[in-house]
Short mmCIF file of N, CA and C in Angstrom, two decimals:
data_model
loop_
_atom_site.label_atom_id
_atom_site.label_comp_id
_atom_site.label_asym_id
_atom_site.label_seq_id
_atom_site.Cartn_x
_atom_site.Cartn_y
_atom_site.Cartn_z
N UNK A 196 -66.85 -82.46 120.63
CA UNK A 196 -68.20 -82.74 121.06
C UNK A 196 -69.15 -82.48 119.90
N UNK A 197 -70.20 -83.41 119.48
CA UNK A 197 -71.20 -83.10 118.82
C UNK A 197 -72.05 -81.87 119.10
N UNK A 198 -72.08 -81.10 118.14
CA UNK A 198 -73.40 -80.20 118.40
C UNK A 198 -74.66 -80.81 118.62
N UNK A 199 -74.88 -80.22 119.42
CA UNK A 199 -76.63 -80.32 120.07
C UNK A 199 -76.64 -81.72 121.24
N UNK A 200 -75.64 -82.31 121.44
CA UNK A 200 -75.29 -83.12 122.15
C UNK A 200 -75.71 -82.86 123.75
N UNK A 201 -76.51 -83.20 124.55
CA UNK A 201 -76.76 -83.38 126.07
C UNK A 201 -75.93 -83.78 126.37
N UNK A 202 -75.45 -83.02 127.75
CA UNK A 202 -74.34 -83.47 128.57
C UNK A 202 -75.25 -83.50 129.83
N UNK A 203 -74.52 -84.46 130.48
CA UNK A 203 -75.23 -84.75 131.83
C UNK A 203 -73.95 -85.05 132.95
N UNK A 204 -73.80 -84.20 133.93
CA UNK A 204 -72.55 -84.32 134.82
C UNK A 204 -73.37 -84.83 136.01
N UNK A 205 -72.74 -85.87 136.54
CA UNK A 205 -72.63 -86.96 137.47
C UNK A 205 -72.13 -87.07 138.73
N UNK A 206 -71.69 -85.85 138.69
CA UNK A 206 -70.96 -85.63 139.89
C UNK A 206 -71.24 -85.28 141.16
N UNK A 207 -71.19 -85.87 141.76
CA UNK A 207 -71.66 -85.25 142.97
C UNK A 207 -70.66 -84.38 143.98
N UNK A 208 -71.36 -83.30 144.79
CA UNK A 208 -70.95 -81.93 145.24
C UNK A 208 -70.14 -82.02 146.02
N UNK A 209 -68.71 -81.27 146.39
CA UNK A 209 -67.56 -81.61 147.21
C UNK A 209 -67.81 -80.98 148.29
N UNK A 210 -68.62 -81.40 149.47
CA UNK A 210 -68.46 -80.86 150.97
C UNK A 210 -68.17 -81.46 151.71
N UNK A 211 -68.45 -80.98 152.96
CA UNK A 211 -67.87 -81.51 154.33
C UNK A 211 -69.21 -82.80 154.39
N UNK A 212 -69.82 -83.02 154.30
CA UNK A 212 -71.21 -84.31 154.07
C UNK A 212 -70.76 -85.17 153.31
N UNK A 213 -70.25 -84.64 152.09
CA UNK A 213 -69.83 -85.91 151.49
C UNK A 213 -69.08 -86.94 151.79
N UNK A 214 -69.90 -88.19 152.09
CA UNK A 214 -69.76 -89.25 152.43
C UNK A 214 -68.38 -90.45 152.13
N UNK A 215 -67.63 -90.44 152.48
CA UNK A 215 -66.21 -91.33 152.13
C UNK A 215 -66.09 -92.68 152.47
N UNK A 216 -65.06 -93.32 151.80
CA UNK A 216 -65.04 -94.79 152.26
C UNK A 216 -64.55 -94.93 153.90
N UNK A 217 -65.31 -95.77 154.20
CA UNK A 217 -64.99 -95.78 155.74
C UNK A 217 -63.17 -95.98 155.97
N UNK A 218 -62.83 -95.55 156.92
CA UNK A 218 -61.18 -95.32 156.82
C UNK A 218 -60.34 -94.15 156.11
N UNK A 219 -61.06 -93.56 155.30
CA UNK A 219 -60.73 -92.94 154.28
C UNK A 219 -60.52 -91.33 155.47
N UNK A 220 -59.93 -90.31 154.80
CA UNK A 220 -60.24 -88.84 155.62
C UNK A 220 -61.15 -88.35 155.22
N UNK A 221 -61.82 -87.64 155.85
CA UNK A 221 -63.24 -87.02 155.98
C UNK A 221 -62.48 -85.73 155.13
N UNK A 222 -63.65 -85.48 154.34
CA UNK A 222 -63.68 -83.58 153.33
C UNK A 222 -63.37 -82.90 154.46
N UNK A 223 -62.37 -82.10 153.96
CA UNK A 223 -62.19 -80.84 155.03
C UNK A 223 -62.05 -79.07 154.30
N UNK A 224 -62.80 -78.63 154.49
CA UNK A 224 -62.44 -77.28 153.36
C UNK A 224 -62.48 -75.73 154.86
N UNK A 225 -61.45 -75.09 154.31
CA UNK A 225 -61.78 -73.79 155.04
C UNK A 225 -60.98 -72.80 153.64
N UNK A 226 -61.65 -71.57 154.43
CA UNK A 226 -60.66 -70.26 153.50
C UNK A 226 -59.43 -70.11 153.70
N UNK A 227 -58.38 -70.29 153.16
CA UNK A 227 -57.12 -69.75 152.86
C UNK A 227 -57.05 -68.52 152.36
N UNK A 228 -57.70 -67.81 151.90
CA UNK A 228 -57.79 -66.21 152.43
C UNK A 228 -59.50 -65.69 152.13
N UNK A 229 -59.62 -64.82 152.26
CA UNK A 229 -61.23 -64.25 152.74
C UNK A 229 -60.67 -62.71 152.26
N UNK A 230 -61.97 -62.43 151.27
CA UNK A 230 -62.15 -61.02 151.45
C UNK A 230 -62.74 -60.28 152.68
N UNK A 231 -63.44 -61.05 153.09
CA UNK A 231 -63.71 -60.85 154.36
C UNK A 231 -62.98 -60.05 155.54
N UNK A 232 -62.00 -61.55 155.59
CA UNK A 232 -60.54 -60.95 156.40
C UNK A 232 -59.29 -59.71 155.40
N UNK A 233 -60.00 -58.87 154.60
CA UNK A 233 -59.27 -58.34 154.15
C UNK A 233 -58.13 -58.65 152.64
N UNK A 234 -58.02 -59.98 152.39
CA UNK A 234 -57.27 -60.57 151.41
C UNK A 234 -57.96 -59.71 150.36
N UNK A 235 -56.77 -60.24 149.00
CA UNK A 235 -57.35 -59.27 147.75
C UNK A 235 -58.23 -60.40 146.98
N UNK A 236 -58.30 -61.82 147.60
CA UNK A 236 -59.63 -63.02 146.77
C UNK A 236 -59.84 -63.83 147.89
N UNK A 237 -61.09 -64.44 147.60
CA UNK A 237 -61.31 -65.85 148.70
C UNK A 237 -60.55 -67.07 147.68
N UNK A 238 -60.03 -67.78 148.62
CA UNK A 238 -59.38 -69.18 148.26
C UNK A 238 -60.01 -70.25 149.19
N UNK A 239 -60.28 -71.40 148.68
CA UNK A 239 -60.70 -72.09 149.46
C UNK A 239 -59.76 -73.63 149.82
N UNK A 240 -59.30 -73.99 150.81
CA UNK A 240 -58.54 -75.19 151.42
C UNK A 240 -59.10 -76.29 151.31
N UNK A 241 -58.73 -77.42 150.66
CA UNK A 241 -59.98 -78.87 150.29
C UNK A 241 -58.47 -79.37 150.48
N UNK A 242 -58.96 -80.93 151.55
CA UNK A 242 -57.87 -81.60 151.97
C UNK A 242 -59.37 -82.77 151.93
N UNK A 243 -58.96 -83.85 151.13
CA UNK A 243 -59.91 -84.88 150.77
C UNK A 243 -59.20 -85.99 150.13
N UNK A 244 -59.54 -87.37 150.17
CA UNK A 244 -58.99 -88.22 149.88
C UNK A 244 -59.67 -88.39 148.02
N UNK A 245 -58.19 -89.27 147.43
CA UNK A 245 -59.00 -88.85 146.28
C UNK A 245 -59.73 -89.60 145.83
N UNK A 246 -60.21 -90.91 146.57
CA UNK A 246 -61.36 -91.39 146.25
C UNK A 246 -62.43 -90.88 147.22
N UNK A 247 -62.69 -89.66 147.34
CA UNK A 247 -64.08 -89.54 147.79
C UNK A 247 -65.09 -88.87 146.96
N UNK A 248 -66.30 -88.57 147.02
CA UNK A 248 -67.14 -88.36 146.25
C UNK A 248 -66.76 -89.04 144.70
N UNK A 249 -67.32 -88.49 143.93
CA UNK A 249 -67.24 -88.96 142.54
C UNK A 249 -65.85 -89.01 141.68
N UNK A 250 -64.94 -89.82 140.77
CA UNK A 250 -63.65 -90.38 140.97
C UNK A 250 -63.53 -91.10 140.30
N UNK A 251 -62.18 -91.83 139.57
CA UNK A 251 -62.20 -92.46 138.51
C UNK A 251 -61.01 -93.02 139.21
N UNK A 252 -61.49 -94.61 138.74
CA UNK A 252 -60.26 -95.49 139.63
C UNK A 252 -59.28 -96.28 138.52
N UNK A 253 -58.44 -95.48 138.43
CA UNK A 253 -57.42 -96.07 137.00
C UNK A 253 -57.22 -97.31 137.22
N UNK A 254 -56.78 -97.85 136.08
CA UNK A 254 -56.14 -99.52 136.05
C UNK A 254 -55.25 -99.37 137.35
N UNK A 255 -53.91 -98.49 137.39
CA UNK A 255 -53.16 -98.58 139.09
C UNK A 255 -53.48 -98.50 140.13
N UNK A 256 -54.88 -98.10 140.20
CA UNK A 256 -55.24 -98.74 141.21
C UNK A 256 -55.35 -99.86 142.11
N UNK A 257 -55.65 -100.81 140.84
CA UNK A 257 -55.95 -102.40 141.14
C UNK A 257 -54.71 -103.18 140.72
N UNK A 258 -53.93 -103.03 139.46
CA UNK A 258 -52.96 -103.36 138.67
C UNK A 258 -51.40 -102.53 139.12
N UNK A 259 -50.81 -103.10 139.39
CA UNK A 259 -49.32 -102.75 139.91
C UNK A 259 -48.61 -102.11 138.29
N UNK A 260 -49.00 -102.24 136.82
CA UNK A 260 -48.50 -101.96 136.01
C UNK A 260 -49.46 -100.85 134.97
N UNK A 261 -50.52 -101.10 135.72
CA UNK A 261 -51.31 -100.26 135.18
C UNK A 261 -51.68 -98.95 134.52
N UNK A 262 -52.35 -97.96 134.18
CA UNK A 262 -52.30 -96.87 133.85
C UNK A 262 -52.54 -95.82 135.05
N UNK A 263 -52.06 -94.61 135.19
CA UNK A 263 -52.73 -94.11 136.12
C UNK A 263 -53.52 -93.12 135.51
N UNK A 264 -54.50 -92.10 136.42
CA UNK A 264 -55.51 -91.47 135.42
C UNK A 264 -54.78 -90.46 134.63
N UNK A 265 -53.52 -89.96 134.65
CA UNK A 265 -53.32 -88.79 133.65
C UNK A 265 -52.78 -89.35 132.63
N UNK A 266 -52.32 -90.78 132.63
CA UNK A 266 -52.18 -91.41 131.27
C UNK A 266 -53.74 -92.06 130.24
N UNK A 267 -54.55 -91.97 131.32
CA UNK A 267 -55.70 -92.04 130.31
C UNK A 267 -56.57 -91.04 129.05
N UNK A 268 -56.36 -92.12 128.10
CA UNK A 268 -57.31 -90.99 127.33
C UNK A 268 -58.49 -90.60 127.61
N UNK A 269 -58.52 -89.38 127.34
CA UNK A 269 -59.72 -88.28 127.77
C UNK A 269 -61.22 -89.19 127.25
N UNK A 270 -60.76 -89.50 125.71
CA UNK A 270 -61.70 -89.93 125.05
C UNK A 270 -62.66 -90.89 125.52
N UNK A 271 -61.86 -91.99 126.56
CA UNK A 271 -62.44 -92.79 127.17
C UNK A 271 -63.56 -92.42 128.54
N UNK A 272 -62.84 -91.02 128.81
CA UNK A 272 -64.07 -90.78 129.74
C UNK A 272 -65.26 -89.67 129.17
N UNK A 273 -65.11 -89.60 128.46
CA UNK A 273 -66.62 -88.57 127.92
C UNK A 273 -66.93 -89.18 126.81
N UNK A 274 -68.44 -89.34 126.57
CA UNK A 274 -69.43 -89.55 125.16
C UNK A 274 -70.22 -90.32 125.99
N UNK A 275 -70.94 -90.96 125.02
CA UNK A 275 -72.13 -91.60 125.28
C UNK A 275 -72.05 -93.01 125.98
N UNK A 276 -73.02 -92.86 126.71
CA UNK A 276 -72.85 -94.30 127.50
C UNK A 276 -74.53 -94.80 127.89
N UNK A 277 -74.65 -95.79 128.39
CA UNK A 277 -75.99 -96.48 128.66
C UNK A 277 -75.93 -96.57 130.43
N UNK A 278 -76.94 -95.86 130.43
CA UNK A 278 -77.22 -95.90 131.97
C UNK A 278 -78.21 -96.81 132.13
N UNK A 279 -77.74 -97.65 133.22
CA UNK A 279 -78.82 -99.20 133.29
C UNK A 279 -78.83 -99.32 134.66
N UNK A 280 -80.19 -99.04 135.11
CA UNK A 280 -80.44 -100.05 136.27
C UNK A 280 -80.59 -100.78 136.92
N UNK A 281 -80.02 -101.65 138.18
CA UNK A 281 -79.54 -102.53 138.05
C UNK A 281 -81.02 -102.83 139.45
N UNK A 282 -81.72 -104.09 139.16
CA UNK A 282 -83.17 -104.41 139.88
C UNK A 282 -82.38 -104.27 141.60
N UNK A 283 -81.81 -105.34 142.04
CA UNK A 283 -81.20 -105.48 143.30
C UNK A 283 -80.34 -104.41 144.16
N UNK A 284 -80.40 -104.35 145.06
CA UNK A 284 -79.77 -103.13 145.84
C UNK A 284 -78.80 -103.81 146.01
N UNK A 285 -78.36 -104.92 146.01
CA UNK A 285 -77.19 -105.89 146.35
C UNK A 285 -77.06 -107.50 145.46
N UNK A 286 -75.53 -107.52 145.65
CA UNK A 286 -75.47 -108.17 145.14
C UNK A 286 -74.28 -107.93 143.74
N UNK A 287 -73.97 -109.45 143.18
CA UNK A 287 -72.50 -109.61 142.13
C UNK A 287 -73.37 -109.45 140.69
N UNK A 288 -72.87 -108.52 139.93
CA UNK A 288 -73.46 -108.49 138.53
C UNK A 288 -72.95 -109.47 137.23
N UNK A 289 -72.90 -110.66 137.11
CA UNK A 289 -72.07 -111.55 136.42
C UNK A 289 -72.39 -111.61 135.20
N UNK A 290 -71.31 -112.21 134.67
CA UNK A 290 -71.67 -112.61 133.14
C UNK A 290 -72.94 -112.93 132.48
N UNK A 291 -73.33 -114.36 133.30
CA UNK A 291 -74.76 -114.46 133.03
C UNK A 291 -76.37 -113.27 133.56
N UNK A 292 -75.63 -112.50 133.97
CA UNK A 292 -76.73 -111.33 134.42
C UNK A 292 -76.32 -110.22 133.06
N UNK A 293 -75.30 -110.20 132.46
CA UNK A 293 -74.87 -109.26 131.51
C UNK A 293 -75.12 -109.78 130.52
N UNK A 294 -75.79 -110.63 130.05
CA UNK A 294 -75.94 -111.64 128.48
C UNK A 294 -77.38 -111.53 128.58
N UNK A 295 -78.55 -111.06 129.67
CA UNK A 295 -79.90 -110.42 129.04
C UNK A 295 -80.09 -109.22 128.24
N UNK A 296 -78.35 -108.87 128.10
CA UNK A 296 -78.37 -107.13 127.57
C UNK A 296 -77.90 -106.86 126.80
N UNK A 297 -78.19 -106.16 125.52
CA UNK A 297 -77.55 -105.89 124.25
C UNK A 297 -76.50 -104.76 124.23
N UNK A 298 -75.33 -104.84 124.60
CA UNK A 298 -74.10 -104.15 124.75
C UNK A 298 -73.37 -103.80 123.23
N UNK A 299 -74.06 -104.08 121.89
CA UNK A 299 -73.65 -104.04 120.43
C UNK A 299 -73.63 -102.33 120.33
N UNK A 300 -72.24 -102.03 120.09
CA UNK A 300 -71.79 -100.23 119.74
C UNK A 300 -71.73 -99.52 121.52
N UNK A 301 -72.31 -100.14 122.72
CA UNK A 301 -72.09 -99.28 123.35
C UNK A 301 -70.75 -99.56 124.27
N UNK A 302 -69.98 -98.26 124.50
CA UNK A 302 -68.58 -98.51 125.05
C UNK A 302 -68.35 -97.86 126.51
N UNK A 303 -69.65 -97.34 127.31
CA UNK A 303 -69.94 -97.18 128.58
C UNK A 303 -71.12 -97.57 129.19
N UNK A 304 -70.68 -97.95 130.41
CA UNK A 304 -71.97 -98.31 130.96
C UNK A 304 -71.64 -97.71 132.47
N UNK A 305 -72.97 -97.31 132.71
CA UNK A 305 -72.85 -96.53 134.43
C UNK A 305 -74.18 -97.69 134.76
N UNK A 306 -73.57 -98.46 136.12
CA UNK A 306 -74.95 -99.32 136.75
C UNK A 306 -75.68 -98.00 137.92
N UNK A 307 -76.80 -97.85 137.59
CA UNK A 307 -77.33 -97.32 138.67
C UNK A 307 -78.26 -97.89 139.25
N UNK A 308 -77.79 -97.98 141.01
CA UNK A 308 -78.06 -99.05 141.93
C UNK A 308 -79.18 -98.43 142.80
N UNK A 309 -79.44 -97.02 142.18
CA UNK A 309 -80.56 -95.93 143.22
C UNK A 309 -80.14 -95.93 145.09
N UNK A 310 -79.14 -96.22 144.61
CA UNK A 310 -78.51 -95.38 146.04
C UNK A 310 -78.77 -94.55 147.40
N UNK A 311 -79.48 -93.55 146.42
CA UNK A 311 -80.20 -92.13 146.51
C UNK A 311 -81.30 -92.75 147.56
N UNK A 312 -81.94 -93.96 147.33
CA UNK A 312 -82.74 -94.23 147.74
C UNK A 312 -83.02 -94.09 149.10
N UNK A 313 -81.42 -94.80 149.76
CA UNK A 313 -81.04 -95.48 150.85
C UNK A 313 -81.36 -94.15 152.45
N UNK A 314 -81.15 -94.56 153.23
CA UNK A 314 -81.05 -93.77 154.12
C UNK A 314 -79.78 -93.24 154.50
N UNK A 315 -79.77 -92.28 154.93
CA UNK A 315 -78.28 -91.22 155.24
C UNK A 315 -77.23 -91.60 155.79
N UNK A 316 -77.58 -92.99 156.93
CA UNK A 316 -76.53 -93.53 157.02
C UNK A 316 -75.60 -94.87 156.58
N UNK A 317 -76.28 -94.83 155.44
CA UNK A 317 -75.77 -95.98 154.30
C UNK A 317 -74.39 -95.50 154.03
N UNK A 318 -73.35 -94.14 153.94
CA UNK A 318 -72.07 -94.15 153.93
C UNK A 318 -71.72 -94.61 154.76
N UNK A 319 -71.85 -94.93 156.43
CA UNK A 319 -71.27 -95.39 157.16
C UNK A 319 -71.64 -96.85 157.32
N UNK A 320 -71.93 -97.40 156.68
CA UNK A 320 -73.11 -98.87 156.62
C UNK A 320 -71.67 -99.89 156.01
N UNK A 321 -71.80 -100.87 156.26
CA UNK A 321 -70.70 -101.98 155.48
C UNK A 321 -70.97 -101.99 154.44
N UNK A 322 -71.12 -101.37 153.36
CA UNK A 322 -71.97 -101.48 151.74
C UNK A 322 -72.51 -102.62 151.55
N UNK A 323 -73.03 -103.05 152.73
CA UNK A 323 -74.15 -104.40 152.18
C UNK A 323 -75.14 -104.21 151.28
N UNK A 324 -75.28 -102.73 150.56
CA UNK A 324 -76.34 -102.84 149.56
C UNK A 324 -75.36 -102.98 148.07
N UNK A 325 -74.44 -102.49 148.42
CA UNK A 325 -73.46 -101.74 146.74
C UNK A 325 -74.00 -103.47 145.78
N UNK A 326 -73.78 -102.77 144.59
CA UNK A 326 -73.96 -103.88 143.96
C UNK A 326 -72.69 -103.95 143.32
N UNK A 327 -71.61 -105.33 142.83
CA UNK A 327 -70.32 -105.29 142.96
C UNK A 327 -70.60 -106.01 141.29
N UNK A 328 -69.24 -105.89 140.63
CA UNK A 328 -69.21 -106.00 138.93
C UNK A 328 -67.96 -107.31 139.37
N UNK A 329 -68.89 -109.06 139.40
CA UNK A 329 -67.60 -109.58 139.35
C UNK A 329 -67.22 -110.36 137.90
N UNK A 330 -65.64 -111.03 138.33
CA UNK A 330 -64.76 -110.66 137.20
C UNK A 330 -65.23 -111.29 135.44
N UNK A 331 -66.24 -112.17 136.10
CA UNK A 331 -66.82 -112.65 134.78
C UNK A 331 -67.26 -111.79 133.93
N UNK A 332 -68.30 -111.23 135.30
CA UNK A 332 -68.45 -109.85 134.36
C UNK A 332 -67.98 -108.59 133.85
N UNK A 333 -66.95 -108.41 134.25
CA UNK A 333 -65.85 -107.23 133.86
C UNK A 333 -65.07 -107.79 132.79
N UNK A 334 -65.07 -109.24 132.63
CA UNK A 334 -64.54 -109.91 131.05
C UNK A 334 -65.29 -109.66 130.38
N UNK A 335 -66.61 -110.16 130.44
CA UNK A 335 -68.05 -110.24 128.91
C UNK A 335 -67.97 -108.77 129.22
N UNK A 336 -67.96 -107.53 129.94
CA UNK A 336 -67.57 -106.11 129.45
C UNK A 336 -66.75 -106.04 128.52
N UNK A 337 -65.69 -106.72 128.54
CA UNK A 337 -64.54 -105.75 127.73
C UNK A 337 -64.59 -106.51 126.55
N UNK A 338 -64.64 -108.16 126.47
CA UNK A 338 -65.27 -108.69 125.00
C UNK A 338 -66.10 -108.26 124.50
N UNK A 339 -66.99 -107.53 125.15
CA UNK A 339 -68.10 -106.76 124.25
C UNK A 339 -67.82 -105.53 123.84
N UNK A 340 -66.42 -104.69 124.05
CA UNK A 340 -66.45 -103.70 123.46
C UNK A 340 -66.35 -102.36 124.65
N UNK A 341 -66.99 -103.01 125.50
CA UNK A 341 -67.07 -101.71 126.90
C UNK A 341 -65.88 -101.10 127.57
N UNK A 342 -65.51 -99.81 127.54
CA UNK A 342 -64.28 -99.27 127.76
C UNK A 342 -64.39 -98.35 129.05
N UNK A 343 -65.63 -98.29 129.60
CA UNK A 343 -65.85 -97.75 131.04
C UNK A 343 -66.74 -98.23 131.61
N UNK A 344 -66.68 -98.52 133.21
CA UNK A 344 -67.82 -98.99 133.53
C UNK A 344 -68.00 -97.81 135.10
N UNK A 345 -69.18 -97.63 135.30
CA UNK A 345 -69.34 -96.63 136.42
C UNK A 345 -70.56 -97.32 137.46
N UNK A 346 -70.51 -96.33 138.38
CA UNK A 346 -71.66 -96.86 139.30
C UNK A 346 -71.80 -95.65 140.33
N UNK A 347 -73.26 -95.75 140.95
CA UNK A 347 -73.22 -94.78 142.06
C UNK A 347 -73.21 -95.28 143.59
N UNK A 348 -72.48 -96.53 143.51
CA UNK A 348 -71.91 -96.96 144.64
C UNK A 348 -70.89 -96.19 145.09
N UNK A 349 -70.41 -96.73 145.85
CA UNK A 349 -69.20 -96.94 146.93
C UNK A 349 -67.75 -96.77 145.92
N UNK A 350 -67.98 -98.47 145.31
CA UNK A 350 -67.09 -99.38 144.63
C UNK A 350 -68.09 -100.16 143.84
N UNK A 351 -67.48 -100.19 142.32
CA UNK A 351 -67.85 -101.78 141.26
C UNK A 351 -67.47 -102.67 142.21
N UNK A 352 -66.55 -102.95 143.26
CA UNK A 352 -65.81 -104.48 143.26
C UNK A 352 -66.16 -104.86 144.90
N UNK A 353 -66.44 -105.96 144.90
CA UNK A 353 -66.55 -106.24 146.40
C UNK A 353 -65.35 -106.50 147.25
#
């Protein structure tokens, strides 16, 4: 890591609220032991799917030959990236929507769709707002150099 370098973590907080893909299992956490109850530490029980909250969806995910995340390099997920907002709450981000933007040296991009915005029950909502990365545009990504792409959706993909 560069000295003097800002880090900014993205993550959002692992509870029982946190919101999952519909179908998915709901966060579940209790103590597996308690000082409380006498134990010599508190431990805590997290039974969660592993795409919930914040998550990195390897190539095997989508790709039957793909990488999975512990074969990825680290490198690819930390440094600098361009956080861009994306105008529409909905809607396909395409090629020709990615060619108003100068992508020259940068090798991440996080779309932020302001999410945050939405009302509380937008996790349980059909993601008719998510805004989805299609494949045109996940090509002019990677011809340009882009080696991550993020979002504070749901899902990039419709």
């Amino acid at each position: 890591m560069m000295v003097g370098m800002k880090l900014y973590d993205i993550s959002r907080t692992i509870s029982e609220q946190l919101p999952v893909w519909p179908g998915d299992p709901a966060v579940k956490m209790s103590l597996a032991s308690s000082l409380e109850r006498g134990d010599d530490v508190n431990v805590t029980s997290l039974c969660m799917s592993a795409h919930a909250g914040t998550h990195i969806d390897a190539p095997s995910h989508v790709l039957p030959e793909g990488k999975s995340v512990d074969q990825l390099p680290l490198e690819i997920l930390i440094g600098t990236c361009r956080v861009q907002s994306w105008p529409a709450l909905s809607g396909i981000i395409g090629e020709a929507d990615l060619q108003k933007h100068d992508y020259n040296g940068v090798q991440r991009v996080l779309f932020k769709n302001d999410i945050s915005r939405l009302p509380e029950e937008y996790p349980s909502s059909s993601h008719s707002h998510d805004v989805s990365l299609g494949l045109d545009g996940a090509a002019y990504l990677i011809r340009c150099g882009i080696r991550l792409v993020g979002t504070d959706t749901f899902s990039i993909e419709k």
